[in-house]
Structure formats: C-alpha cells, structure tokens
Coordinates of C-alpha atoms in Angstrom, one line a residue:
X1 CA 8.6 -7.9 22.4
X2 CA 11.9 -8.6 20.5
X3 CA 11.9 -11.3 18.4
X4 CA 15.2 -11.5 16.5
X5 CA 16.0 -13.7 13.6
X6 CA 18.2 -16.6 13.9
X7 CA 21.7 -14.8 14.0
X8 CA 23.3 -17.6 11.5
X9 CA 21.5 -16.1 9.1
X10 CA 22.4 -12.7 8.9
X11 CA 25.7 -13.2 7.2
X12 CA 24.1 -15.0 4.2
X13 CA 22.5 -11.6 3.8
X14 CA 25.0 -8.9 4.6
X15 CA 27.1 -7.6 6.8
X16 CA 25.9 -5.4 9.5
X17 CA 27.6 -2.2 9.7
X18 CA 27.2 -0.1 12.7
X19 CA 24.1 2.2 12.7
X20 CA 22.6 5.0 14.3
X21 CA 19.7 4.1 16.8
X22 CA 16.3 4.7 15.0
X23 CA 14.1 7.6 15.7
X24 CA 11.6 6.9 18.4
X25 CA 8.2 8.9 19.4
X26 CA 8.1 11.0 23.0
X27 CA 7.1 9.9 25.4
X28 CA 5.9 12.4 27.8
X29 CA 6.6 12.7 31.5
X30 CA 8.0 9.0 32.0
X31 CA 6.4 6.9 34.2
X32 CA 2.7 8.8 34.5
X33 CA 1.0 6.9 31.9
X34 CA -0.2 3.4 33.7
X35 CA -2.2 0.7 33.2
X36 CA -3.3 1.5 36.8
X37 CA -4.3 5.3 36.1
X38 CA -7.1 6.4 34.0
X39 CA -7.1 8.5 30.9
X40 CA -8.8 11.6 32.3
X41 CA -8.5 14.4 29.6
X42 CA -7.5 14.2 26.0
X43 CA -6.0 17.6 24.9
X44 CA -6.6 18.5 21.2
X45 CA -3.2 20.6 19.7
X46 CA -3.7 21.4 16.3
X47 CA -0.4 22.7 14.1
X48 CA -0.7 23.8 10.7
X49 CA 0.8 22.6 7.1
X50 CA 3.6 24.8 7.9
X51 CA 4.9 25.0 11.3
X52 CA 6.4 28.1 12.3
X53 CA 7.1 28.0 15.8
X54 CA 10.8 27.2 14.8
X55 CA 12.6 29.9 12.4
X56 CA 10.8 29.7 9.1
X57 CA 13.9 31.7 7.9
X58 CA 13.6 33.8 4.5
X59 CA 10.5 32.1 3.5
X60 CA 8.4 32.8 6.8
X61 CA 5.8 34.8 4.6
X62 CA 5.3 32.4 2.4
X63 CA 4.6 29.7 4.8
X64 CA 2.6 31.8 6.7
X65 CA 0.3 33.0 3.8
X66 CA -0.1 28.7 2.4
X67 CA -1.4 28.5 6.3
X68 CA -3.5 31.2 6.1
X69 CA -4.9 29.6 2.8
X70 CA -5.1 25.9 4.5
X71 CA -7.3 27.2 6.9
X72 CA -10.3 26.3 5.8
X73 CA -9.4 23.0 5.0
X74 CA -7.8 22.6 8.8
X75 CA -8.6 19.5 10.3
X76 CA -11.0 19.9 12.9
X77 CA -10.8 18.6 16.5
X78 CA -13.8 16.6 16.2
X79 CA -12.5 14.9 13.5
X80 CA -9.0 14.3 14.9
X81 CA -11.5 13.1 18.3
X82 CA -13.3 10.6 16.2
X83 CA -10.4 9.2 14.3
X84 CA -8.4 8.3 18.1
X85 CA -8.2 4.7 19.0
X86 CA -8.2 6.0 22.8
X87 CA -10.6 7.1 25.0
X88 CA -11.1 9.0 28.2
X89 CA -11.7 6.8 30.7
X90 CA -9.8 4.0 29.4
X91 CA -6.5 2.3 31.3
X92 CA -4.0 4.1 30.1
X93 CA -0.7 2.3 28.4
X94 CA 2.3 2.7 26.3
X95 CA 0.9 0.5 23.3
X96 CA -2.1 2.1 23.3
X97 CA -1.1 5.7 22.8
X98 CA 1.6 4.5 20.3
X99 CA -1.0 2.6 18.0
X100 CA -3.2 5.9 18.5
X101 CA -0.4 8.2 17.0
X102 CA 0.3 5.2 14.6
X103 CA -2.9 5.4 12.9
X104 CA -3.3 9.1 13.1
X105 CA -0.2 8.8 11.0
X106 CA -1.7 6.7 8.5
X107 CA -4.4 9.0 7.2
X108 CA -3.4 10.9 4.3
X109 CA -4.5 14.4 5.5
X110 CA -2.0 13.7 8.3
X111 CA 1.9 15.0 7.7
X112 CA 2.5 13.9 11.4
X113 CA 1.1 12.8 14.6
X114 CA 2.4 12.9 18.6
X115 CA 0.6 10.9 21.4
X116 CA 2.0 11.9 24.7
X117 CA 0.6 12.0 28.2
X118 CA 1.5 15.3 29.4
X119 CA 0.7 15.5 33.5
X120 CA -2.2 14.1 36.0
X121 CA -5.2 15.4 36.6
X122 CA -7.5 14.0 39.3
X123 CA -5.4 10.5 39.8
X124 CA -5.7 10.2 35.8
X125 CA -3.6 10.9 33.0
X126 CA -3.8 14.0 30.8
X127 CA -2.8 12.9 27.1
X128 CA -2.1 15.4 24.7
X129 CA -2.5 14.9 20.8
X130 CA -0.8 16.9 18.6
X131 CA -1.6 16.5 15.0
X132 CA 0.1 18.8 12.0
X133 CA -1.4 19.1 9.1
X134 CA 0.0 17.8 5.3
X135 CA -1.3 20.4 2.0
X136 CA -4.7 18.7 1.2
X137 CA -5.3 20.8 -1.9
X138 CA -4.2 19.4 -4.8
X139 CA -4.5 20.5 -8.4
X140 CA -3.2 17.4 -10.6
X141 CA -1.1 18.1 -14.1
X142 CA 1.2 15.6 -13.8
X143 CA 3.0 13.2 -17.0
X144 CA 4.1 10.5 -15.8
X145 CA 6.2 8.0 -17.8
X146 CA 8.2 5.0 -16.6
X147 CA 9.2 1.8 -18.9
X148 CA 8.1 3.8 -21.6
X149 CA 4.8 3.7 -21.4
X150 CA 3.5 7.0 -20.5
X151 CA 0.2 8.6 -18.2
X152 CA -0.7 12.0 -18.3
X153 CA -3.7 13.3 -15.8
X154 CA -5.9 16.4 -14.9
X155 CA -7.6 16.7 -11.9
X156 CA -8.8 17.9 -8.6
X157 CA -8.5 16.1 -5.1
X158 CA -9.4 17.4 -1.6
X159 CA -8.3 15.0 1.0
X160 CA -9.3 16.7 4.0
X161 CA -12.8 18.7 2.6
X162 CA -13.4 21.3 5.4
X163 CA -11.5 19.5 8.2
X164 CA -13.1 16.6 8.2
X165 CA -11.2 14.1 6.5
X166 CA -13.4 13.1 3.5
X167 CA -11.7 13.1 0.4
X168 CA -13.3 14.3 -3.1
X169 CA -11.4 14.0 -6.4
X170 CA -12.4 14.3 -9.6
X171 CA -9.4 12.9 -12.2
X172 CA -9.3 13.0 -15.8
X173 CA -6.5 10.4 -17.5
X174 CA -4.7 8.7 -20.5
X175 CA -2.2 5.4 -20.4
X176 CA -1.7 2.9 -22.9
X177 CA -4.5 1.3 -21.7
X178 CA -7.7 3.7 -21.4
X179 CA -8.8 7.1 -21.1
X180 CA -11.0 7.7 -18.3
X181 CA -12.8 10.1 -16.1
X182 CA -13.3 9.3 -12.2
X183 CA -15.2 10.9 -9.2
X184 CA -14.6 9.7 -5.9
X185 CA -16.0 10.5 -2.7
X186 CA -14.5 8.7 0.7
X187 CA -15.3 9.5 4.2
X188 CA -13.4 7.5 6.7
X189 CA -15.5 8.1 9.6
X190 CA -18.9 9.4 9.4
X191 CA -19.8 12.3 11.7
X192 CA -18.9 11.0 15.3
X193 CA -18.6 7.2 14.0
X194 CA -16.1 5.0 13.1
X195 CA -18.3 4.1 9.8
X196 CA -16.9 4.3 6.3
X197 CA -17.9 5.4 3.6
X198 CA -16.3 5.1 -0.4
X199 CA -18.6 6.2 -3.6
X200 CA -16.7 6.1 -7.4
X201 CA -17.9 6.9 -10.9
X202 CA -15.6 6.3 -13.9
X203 CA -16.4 6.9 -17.8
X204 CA -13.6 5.1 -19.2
X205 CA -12.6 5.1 -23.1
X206 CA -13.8 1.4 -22.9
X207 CA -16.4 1.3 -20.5
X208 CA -17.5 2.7 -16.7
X209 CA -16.8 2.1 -13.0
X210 CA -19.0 2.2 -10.5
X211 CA -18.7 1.4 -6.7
X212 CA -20.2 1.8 -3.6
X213 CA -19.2 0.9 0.2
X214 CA -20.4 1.2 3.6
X215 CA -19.0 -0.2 6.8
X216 CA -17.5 -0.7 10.1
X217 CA -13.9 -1.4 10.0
X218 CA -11.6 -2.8 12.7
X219 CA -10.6 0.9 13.4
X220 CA -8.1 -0.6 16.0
X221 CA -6.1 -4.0 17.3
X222 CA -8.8 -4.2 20.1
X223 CA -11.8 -3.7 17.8
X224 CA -14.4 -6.5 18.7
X225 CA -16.1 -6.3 15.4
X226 CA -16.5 -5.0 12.0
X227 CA -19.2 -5.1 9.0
X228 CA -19.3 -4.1 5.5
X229 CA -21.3 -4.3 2.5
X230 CA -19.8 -3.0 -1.0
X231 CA -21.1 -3.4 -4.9
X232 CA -18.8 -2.6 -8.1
X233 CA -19.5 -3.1 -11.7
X234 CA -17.6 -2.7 -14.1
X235 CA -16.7 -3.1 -18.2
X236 CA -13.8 -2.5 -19.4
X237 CA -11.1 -4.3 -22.0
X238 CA -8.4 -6.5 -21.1
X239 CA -5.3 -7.2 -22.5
X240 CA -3.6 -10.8 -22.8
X241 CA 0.5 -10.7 -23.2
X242 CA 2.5 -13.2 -25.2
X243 CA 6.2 -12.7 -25.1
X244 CA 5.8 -9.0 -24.1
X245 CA 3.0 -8.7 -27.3
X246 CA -0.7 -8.5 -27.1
X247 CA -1.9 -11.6 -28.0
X248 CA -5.6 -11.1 -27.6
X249 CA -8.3 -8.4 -26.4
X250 CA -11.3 -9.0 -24.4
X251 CA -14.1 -7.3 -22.9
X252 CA -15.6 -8.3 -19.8
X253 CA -18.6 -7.2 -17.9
X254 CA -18.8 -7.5 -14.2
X255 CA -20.8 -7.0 -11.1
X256 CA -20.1 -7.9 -7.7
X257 CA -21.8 -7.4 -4.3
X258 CA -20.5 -8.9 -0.5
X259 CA -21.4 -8.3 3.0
X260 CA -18.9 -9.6 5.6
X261 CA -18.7 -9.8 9.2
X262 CA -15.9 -10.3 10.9
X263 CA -15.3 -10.9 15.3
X264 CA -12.9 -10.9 17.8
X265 CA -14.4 -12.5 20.6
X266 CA -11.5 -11.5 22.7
X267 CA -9.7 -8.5 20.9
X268 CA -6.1 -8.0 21.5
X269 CA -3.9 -10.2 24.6
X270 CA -0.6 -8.8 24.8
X271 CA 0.5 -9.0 21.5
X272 CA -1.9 -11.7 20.1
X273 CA -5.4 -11.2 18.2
X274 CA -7.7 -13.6 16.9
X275 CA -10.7 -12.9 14.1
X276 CA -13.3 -14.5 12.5
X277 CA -15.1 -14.1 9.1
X278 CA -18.1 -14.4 7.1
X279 CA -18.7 -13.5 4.1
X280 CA -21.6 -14.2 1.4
X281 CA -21.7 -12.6 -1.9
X282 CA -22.7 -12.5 -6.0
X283 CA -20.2 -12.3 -8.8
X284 CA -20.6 -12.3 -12.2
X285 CA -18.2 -11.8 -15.0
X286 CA -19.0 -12.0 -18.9
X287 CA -15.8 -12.3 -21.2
X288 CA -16.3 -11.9 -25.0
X289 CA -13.1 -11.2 -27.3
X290 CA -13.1 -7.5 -28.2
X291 CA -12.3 -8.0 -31.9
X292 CA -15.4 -10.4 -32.3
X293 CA -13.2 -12.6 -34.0
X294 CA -11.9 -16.2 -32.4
X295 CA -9.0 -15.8 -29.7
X296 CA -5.3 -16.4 -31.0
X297 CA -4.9 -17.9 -27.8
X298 CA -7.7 -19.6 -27.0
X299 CA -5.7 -21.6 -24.1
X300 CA -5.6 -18.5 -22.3
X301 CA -9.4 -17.5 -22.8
X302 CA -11.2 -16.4 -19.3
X303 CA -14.0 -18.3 -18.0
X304 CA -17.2 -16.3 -17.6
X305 CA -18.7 -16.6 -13.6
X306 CA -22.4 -16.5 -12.5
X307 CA -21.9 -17.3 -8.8
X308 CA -23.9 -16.9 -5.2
X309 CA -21.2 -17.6 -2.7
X310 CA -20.6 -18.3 1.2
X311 CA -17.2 -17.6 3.0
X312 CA -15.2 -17.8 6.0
X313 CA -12.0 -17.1 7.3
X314 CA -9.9 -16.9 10.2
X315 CA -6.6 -14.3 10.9
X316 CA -3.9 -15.2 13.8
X317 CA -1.7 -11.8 14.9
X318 CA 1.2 -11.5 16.9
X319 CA 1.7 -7.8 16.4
X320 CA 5.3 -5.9 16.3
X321 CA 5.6 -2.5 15.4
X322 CA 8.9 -0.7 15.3
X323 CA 9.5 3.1 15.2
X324 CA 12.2 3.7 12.3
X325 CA 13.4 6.7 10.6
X326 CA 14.6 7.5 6.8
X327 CA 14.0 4.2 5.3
X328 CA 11.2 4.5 2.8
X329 CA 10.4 7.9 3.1
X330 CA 11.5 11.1 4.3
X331 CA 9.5 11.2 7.5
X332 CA 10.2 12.1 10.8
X333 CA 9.1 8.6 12.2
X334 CA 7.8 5.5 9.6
X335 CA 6.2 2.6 11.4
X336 CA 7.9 -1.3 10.1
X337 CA 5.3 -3.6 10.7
X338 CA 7.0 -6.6 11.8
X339 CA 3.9 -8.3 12.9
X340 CA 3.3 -11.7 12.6
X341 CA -0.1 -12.7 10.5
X342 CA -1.4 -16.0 9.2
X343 CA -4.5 -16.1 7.5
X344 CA -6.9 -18.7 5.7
X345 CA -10.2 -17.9 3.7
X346 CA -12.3 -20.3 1.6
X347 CA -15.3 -19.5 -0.1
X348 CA -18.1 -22.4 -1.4
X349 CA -19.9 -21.1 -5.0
X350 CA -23.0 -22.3 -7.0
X351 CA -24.0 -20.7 -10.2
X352 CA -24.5 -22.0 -13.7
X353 CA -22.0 -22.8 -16.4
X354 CA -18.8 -23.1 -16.1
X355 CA -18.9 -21.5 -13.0
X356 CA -21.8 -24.1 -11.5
X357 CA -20.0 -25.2 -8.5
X358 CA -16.8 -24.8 -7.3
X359 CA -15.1 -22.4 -4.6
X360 CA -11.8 -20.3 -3.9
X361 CA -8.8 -21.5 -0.8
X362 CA -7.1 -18.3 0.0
X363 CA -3.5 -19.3 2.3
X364 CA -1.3 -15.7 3.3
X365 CA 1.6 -15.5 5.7
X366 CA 3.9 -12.6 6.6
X367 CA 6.4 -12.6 9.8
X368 CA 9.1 -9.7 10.6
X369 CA 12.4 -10.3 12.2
X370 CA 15.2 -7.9 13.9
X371 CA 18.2 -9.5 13.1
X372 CA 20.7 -6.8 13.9
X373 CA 20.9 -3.3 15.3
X374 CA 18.8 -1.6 12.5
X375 CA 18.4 -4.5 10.5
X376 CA 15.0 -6.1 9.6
X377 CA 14.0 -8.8 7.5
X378 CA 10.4 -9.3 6.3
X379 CA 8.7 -12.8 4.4
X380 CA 5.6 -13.0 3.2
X381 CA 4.0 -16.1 1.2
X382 CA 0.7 -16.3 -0.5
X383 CA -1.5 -19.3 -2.3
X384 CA -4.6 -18.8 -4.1
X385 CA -6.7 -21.7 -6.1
X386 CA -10.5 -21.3 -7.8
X387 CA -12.1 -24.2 -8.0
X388 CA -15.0 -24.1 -11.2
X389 CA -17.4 -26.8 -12.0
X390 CA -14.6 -29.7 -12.4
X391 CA -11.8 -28.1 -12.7
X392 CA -9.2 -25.8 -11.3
X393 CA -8.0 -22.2 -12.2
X394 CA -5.8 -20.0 -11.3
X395 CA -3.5 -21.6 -8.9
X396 CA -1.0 -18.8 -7.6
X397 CA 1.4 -18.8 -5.4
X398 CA 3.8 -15.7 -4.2
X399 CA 6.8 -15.6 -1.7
X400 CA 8.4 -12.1 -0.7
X401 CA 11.4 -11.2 1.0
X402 CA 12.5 -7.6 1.9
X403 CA 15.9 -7.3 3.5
X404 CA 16.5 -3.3 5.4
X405 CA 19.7 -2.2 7.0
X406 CA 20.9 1.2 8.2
X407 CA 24.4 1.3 7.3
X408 CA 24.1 4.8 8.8
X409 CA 21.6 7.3 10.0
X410 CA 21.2 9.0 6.6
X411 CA 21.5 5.2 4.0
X412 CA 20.0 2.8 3.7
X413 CA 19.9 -0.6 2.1
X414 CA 17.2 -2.4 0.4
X415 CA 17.2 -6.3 -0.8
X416 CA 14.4 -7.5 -2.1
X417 CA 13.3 -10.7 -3.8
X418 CA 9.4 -11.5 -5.7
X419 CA 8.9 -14.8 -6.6
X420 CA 5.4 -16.0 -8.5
X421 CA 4.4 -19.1 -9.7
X422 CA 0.7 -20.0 -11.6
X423 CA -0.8 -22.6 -13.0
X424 CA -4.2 -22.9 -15.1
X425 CA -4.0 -18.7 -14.9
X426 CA -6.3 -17.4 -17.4
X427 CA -5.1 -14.6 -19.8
X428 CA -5.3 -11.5 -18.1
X429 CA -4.0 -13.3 -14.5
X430 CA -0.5 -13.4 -16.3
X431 CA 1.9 -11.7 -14.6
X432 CA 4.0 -8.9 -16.5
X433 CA 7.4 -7.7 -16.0
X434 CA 8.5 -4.4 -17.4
X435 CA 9.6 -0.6 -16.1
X436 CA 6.0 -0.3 -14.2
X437 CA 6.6 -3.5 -12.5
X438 CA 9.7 -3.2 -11.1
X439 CA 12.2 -4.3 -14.1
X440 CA 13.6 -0.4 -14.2
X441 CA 15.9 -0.6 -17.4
X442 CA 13.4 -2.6 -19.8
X443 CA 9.8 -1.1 -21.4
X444 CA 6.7 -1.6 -20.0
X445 CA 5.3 -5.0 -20.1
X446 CA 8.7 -6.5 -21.7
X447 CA 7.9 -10.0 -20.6
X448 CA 5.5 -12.0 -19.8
X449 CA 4.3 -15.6 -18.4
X450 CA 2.4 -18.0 -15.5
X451 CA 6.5 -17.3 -13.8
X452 CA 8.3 -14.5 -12.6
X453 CA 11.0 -13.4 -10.3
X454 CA 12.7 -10.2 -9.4
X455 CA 15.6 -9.7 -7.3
X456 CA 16.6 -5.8 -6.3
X457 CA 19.0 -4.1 -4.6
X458 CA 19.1 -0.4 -3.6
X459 CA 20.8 1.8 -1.7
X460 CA 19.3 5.0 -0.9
X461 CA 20.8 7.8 0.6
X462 CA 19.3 11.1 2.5
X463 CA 20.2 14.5 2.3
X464 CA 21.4 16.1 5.3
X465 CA 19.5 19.0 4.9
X466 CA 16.0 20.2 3.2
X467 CA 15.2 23.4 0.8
X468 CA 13.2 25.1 3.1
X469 CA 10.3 23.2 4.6
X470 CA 9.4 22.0 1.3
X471 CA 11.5 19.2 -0.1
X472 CA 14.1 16.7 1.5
X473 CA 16.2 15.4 -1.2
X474 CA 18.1 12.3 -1.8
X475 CA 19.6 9.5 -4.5
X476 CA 19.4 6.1 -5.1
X477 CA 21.4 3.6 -6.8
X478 CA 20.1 0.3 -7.8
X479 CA 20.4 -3.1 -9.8
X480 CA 17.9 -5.6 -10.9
X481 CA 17.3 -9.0 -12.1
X482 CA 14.0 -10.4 -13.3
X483 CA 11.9 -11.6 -15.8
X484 CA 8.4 -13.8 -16.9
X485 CA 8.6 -16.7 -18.5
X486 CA 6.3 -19.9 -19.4
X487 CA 5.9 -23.6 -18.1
X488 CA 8.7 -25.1 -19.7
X489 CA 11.8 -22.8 -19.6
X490 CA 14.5 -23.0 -17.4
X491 CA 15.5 -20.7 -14.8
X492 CA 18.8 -18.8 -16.2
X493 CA 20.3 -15.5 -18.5
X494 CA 17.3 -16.9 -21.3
X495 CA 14.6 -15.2 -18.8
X496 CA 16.3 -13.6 -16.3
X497 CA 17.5 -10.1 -17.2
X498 CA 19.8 -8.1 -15.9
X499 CA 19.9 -4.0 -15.4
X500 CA 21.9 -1.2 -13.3
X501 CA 20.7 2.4 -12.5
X502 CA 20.3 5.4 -10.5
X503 CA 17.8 8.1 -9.5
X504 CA 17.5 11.7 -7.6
X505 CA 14.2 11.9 -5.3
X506 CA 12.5 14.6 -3.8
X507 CA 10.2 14.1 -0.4
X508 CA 8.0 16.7 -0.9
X509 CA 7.2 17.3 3.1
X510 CA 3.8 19.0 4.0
X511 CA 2.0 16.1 0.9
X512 CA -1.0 14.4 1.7
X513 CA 0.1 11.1 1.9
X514 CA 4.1 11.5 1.4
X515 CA 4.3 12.3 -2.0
X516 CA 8.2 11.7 -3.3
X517 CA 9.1 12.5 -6.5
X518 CA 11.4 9.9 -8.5
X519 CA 13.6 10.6 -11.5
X520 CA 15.5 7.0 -12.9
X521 CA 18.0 6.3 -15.6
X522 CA 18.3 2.3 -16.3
X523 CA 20.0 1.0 -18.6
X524 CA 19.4 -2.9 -19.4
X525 CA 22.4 -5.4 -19.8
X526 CA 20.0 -7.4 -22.1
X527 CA 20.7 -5.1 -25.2
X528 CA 19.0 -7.8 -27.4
X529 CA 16.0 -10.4 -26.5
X530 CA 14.1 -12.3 -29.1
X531 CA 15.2 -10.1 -31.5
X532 CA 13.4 -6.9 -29.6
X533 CA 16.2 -4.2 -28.9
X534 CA 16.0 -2.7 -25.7
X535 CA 18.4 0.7 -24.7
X536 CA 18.4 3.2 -21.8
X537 CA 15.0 4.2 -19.8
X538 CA 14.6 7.1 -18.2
X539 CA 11.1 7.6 -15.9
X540 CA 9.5 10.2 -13.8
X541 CA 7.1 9.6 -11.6
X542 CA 5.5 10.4 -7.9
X543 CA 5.3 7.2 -5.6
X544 CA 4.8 7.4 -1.8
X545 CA 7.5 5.5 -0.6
X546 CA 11.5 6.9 -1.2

C-alpha cells in the first residue's frame, strides 16, 4: 500500500532533494514464498554479538573473546521459536515474514533480525531466521546531565538472562528529584508461551514502588485476543512548578489494579484490524502537602480518587510499515510506522468523595504519509478529559507532527512540532519545558504552565565509516523554539524561546536496545527571562534514538 500525502503540501514543508533509495530486507529466492505454499520448516541461524564471518580486522581477538564471554547468555533457539509471529504450517506471505523479522527486531536482546524463505521442501517453503545477538551484559556507572539537572546511577541489568530473553536489573540512582533503588524482573514470553510477565521493587528516598503484571498480549497484527491483569502502588513526592519554581510539594499514595480483555473477532484483512476492549479496575490516590503546611497554590491542589471502574474501547488500523535506513539510529534497517490508528476509550467510575462518580473519554489519532521519495510525514492528535463528581479535570489535548527527509543516504532531516493545551490540570499534570524536555539550551524545568509548544529542527548526519564493530559516529545540528505558559498569555517572543546548537553521537552497535551516546552544546537566545539568567548548556546523555 502507498498512500502518499497530498503533493500541495510538500512545499510548505521543504524541498525535496534527491535521495538514495532506503535500505530494504532480503528477500530470499523471489517468488517461492506464496500464499498458496505452506511454511514447511523454519531454520534456526544463530550469529553472535560480534560477527566474524566478514574480516574482523586488527581487532578479531577481541571480538572473538566478547563472543566467547556472550556465550552463555546466547539466545537460545527455543526462545527465538517462541518469540516468531510465524508458524509451520501456516500460508506463507511477504507481510508475514516481514512483521516476523520486524518484531524480532524490536526486542532489546536483538541487534538484528533476517526473515527469508530460503528453498522448498515438500511443495512448502523453507524459511530461515537469522537472528544476531546485541551485548546483554551491562554494568551501569553512567552521569548523566542534560538542562542542568544532573542523574548519576549504579547498577546491573541482564537483558537476555541465559538465552532466554528475561531481563533482570537491579539500579541504584540520584536526580533532583529522588534517590532510589529498583529491581526488576520481565519475561516476555514464558517458557513456550506468548505470556508476559513484569515484577518491580523500588525503595525510593521518598517512598517505594511496587508492581506486578501477567498477561497475554497481542504478540502479532493477527492476534485474536489478549488479557492482562497488573497492580502498582506507589508513594512518592510530587513537585508543582510555577514560572519554572516549585511552588508546592505533595505526597501522594496510590494503588491501582486492572484486568482487561481485549478481541479481534476477525484479526488482520489486508491492511485493516479491528479490536475491542474491556477493562474494569480500582484506583485510589491520597494527596497531602508534604510540608504539612497549606498549599501556596491551592488552585493547583490534586484531588484525592477512591474509584471501582468499568471500561471499553475500540482501535481501527490500517497498517503501513516502511523499511528505512539511518534516520533515527544507526541501524542496518529501522522500521517507520506509518500506520494509520484511531482509537477511543471511556471508562464509568463510582467511589466516594470527590471522586464519587464521574469517568475518563480517552480520543488518540496518528496517520503516516510518503510524500516524496524518502520523505515521510507523521500527525498524531490526542484528547483526554476526567470527569469527578460534578466537575471536570484535566482536559488535555496534544497534536504532533514529525516531518523526515533524506537529503542523502548518509543526512537526514528532522522537523518536528509539540503542541499541548490543558484545562482544569491539577498541579503536577502541568507540563514542563526545559533541557530534559526538549528545550536544549535552557535548564531543566525553565518553564512551566497548562500550554506549551516546541518547534525543532535537526539535521543529522552519518559517518561513512565505523571504529571497528563498535561505534558508528555522527553530528547533529539543531534549533528550537518553545516554551509553557499560563491561560492568559499570548502566543509570541514573551513565551516562546528561542535556541541554536550542535552535538557529536556515537551508535554504540552490538547495545541492547541501540544505545547512542549524545553530547550537546545549546546556547539560548533568551539570555534574560523574568529576571532568571540563562547561558550555554552542555548535556551528556544515552538515548536510543540518533
């Protein structure tokens, strides 16, 4: 399917320059793999962190010894078996052994993923699935500071424990926020199933964590069904901004358990999918200000929750999927998801309090458009309202736009515009804009209010070349408008601000779950607001996209 936006458009957004044609997957022997031929055998290939059938060059030993020390943690045919959205026996079809690489792909223990039929074998089709490894092991001493607000951690994390994909992690941190310690424990698919299971702990310098899920997922588009049931609770202290200050501190306890079901009576046709929800569940949140004393802002005080709650919702899919290269990471092959989703949820509450009564309308939208040879656009809208007892809370609503081009094979271009507007939001639903949140050349949490916007525009650029089969490095250059305001303000230089930068990154190529490293200097163009002084920023950080 090629659905390609209107071409009047384009121009408003940029000119396309001639690109290189992105990087697709093999495909095999063509023409053996048809909907009117079975899949007879699937073929297990298993290729280590470090693969050195090519020339490993002056560094062979070393890659070979990090193998020889991955062994153990080597993911297992089984698992790779039990984590394939195709089976033997089953028609087989272009789509379906691209979404089967695609979600291989996904998993973090996964550096990269090929689907392929490779020959016939009784009047069926022989698929082969080749899956390389990415460095599960991680020891954690990372400083991480960005806006100036700073986070140093300590830890230990196994995403792939023995081959079998279950992750455990054990992470001791400190940000301006909290200091906290945190054990998790995820399997994604339980022995042979496709079940799920997540367990946390976290002592926090202000309270604990805890949570706990089990389910079924929609594993793939032609999943008929899925289940869940989770629990959290939680207390911790939350922060209320004013003009980038703290106006007020809270505490607030909370527990919350759900079970949900959700169908697809039909599963995927062609491109479309249809599913159902339901969804029941208790929440209860207690909010008491952390000083004891009264709230400067009482205006902004949360409303405590005591709720029992029934749901449903419905999701409409038209699903588009294209195969692109050196756009937010340095992988061989990133999947766009251009797919077209509109979604609607509503939940009806009784409880006691302020809470007795009410309910939640949840509206989301996202579509994807080609609208030029390696050029996408993306939108994506979102709405959100609580009702409780007579009145209503927390009205949000949030429009995205992402604009890509390829100029070339190794740039890339980035436009992208946030947009949030809230009504009735209670303190700690106000949104902040700062160096964490995408305002580069201004401190954390500079601004804040029930508005924001951010406009950004990057250009990235890829290194020809890689040091060794370790990193792939590249530079960006970027500049940035945004700001959060109140109700009342007008839209112009009083909130919007203004800032220009650039950055080196490093893809660090056999990471779990694409690791890239990012060093920024951003320096605001805003020297002065409301008589705060604001100069250059510099941040370090890891991120998974480029």
């Amino acid at each position: 399917m090629d659905r390609r936006f209107p071409c009047a458009l384009a121009p408003i957004l940029l000119l396309s320059a001639v690109a290189a044609a992105p990087a697709g997957a093999g495909t095999g022997e063509p023409g053996i793999c048809r909907p009117d031929r079975p899949i007879r055998r699937i073929v297990i290939e298993r290729v280590p962190v470090f693969d050195l059938e090519d020339d490993g060059g002056h560094l062979r030993g070393l890659y070979r010894a990090a193998n020889l020390l991955h062994r153990p943690m080597q993911t297992r045919a089984a698992t790779i078996r039990s984590l394939l959205t195709i089976r033997e026996g089953e028609p087989c079809s272009r789509e379906a052994l691209e979404e089967a690489e695609r979600v291989l792909r996904s998993y973090i223990f996964v550096q990269d993923a090929w689907v392929t039929p490779a020959g016939i074998e009784d009047g069926g089709v022989v698929v082969r699935v080749r899956v390389q490894d990415a460095w599960s092991t991680r020891v954690r001493l990372s400083a991480r500071r960005q806006g100036g607000a700073s986070k140093t951690a300590f830890g230990l994390r196994e995403v792939n424990l023995f081959g079998t994909g279950s992750q455990l992690q054990w992470t001791s941190s400190r940000d301006q926020d909290r200091s906290e310690t945190v054990f998790t424990f995820l399997d994604p698919a339980l022995g042979p199933t496709k079940w799920r299971l997540l367990a946390r702990y976290g002592d926090n310098s202000d309270g604990l964590t805890r949570e706990l899920s089990v389910g079924r997922p929609f594993y793939e588009l032609d999943g008929r069904w899925e289940f869940l049931i989770d629990a959290d609770s939680a207390a911790r202290e939350e922060k209320v901004y004013v003009g980038g200050e703290i106006a007020d501190r809270w505490r607030v306890r909370r527990n919350r358990a759900r079970v949900s079901f959700g169908w697809s009576p039909r599963g995927l046709e062609g491109s479309r999918l249809r599913r159902w929800y339901l969804r029941a569940g208790v929440r209860e949140e207690s909010w008491t200000p952390a000083a004891g004393a009264a709230p400067a802002r009482p205006d902004l005080a949360p409303l405590d929750r005591d709720q029992l709650w029934l749901g449903a919702g419905r999701e409409w899919f038209d699903i588009d999927f294209r195969r692109v290269s050196l756009i937010d990471t340095g992988r061989r092959v990133e999947d766009l998801d251009l797919s077209r989703r509109v979604a609607i949820g509503i939940e009806f509450g009784a409880g006691r309090g302020e809470a007795a009564g009410g309910g939640t309308l949840i509206l989301e939208a996202r579509d994807g458009f080609q609208t030029g040879r390696d050029a996408y656009l993306l939108l994506g809208a979102r709405h959100r309202v609580e009702r409780l007892g007579s009145r209503f809370v927390d009205a949000e609503t949030e429009l995205r736009a992402r604009y890509v081009q390829k100029p070339s094979p190794l740039t890339a271009l980035n436009l992208d515009l946030q947009a949030f507007r809230g009504s009735a939001l209670e303190g700690p639903r106000r949104r902040l804009m700062g160096g964490d949140t995408g305002l580069r050349g201004y401190p954390s949490r500079a601004f804040s209010g029930d508005r924001a916007l951010l406009l950004r525009a990057e250009f990235r650029y890829f290194a020809p070349w890689s040091v060794g089969k370790l990193f792939r490095l590249g530079a960006v250059a970027f500049a940035e408008l945004g700001g959060a305001w109140d109700r009342g303000h007008r839209l112009g230089a009083e909130v919007l601000h203004p800032d220009v930068g650039i950055g080196l990154r490093a893809y660090v190529k056999p990471s779990s779950g694409g690791t890239t490293l990012h060093l920024n200097a951003a320096y605001p163009l805003h020297r002065e607001v409301a008589g705060r002084h604001f100069g250059l920023q510099v941040s370090f950080l890891a991120a998974r996209s480029f």
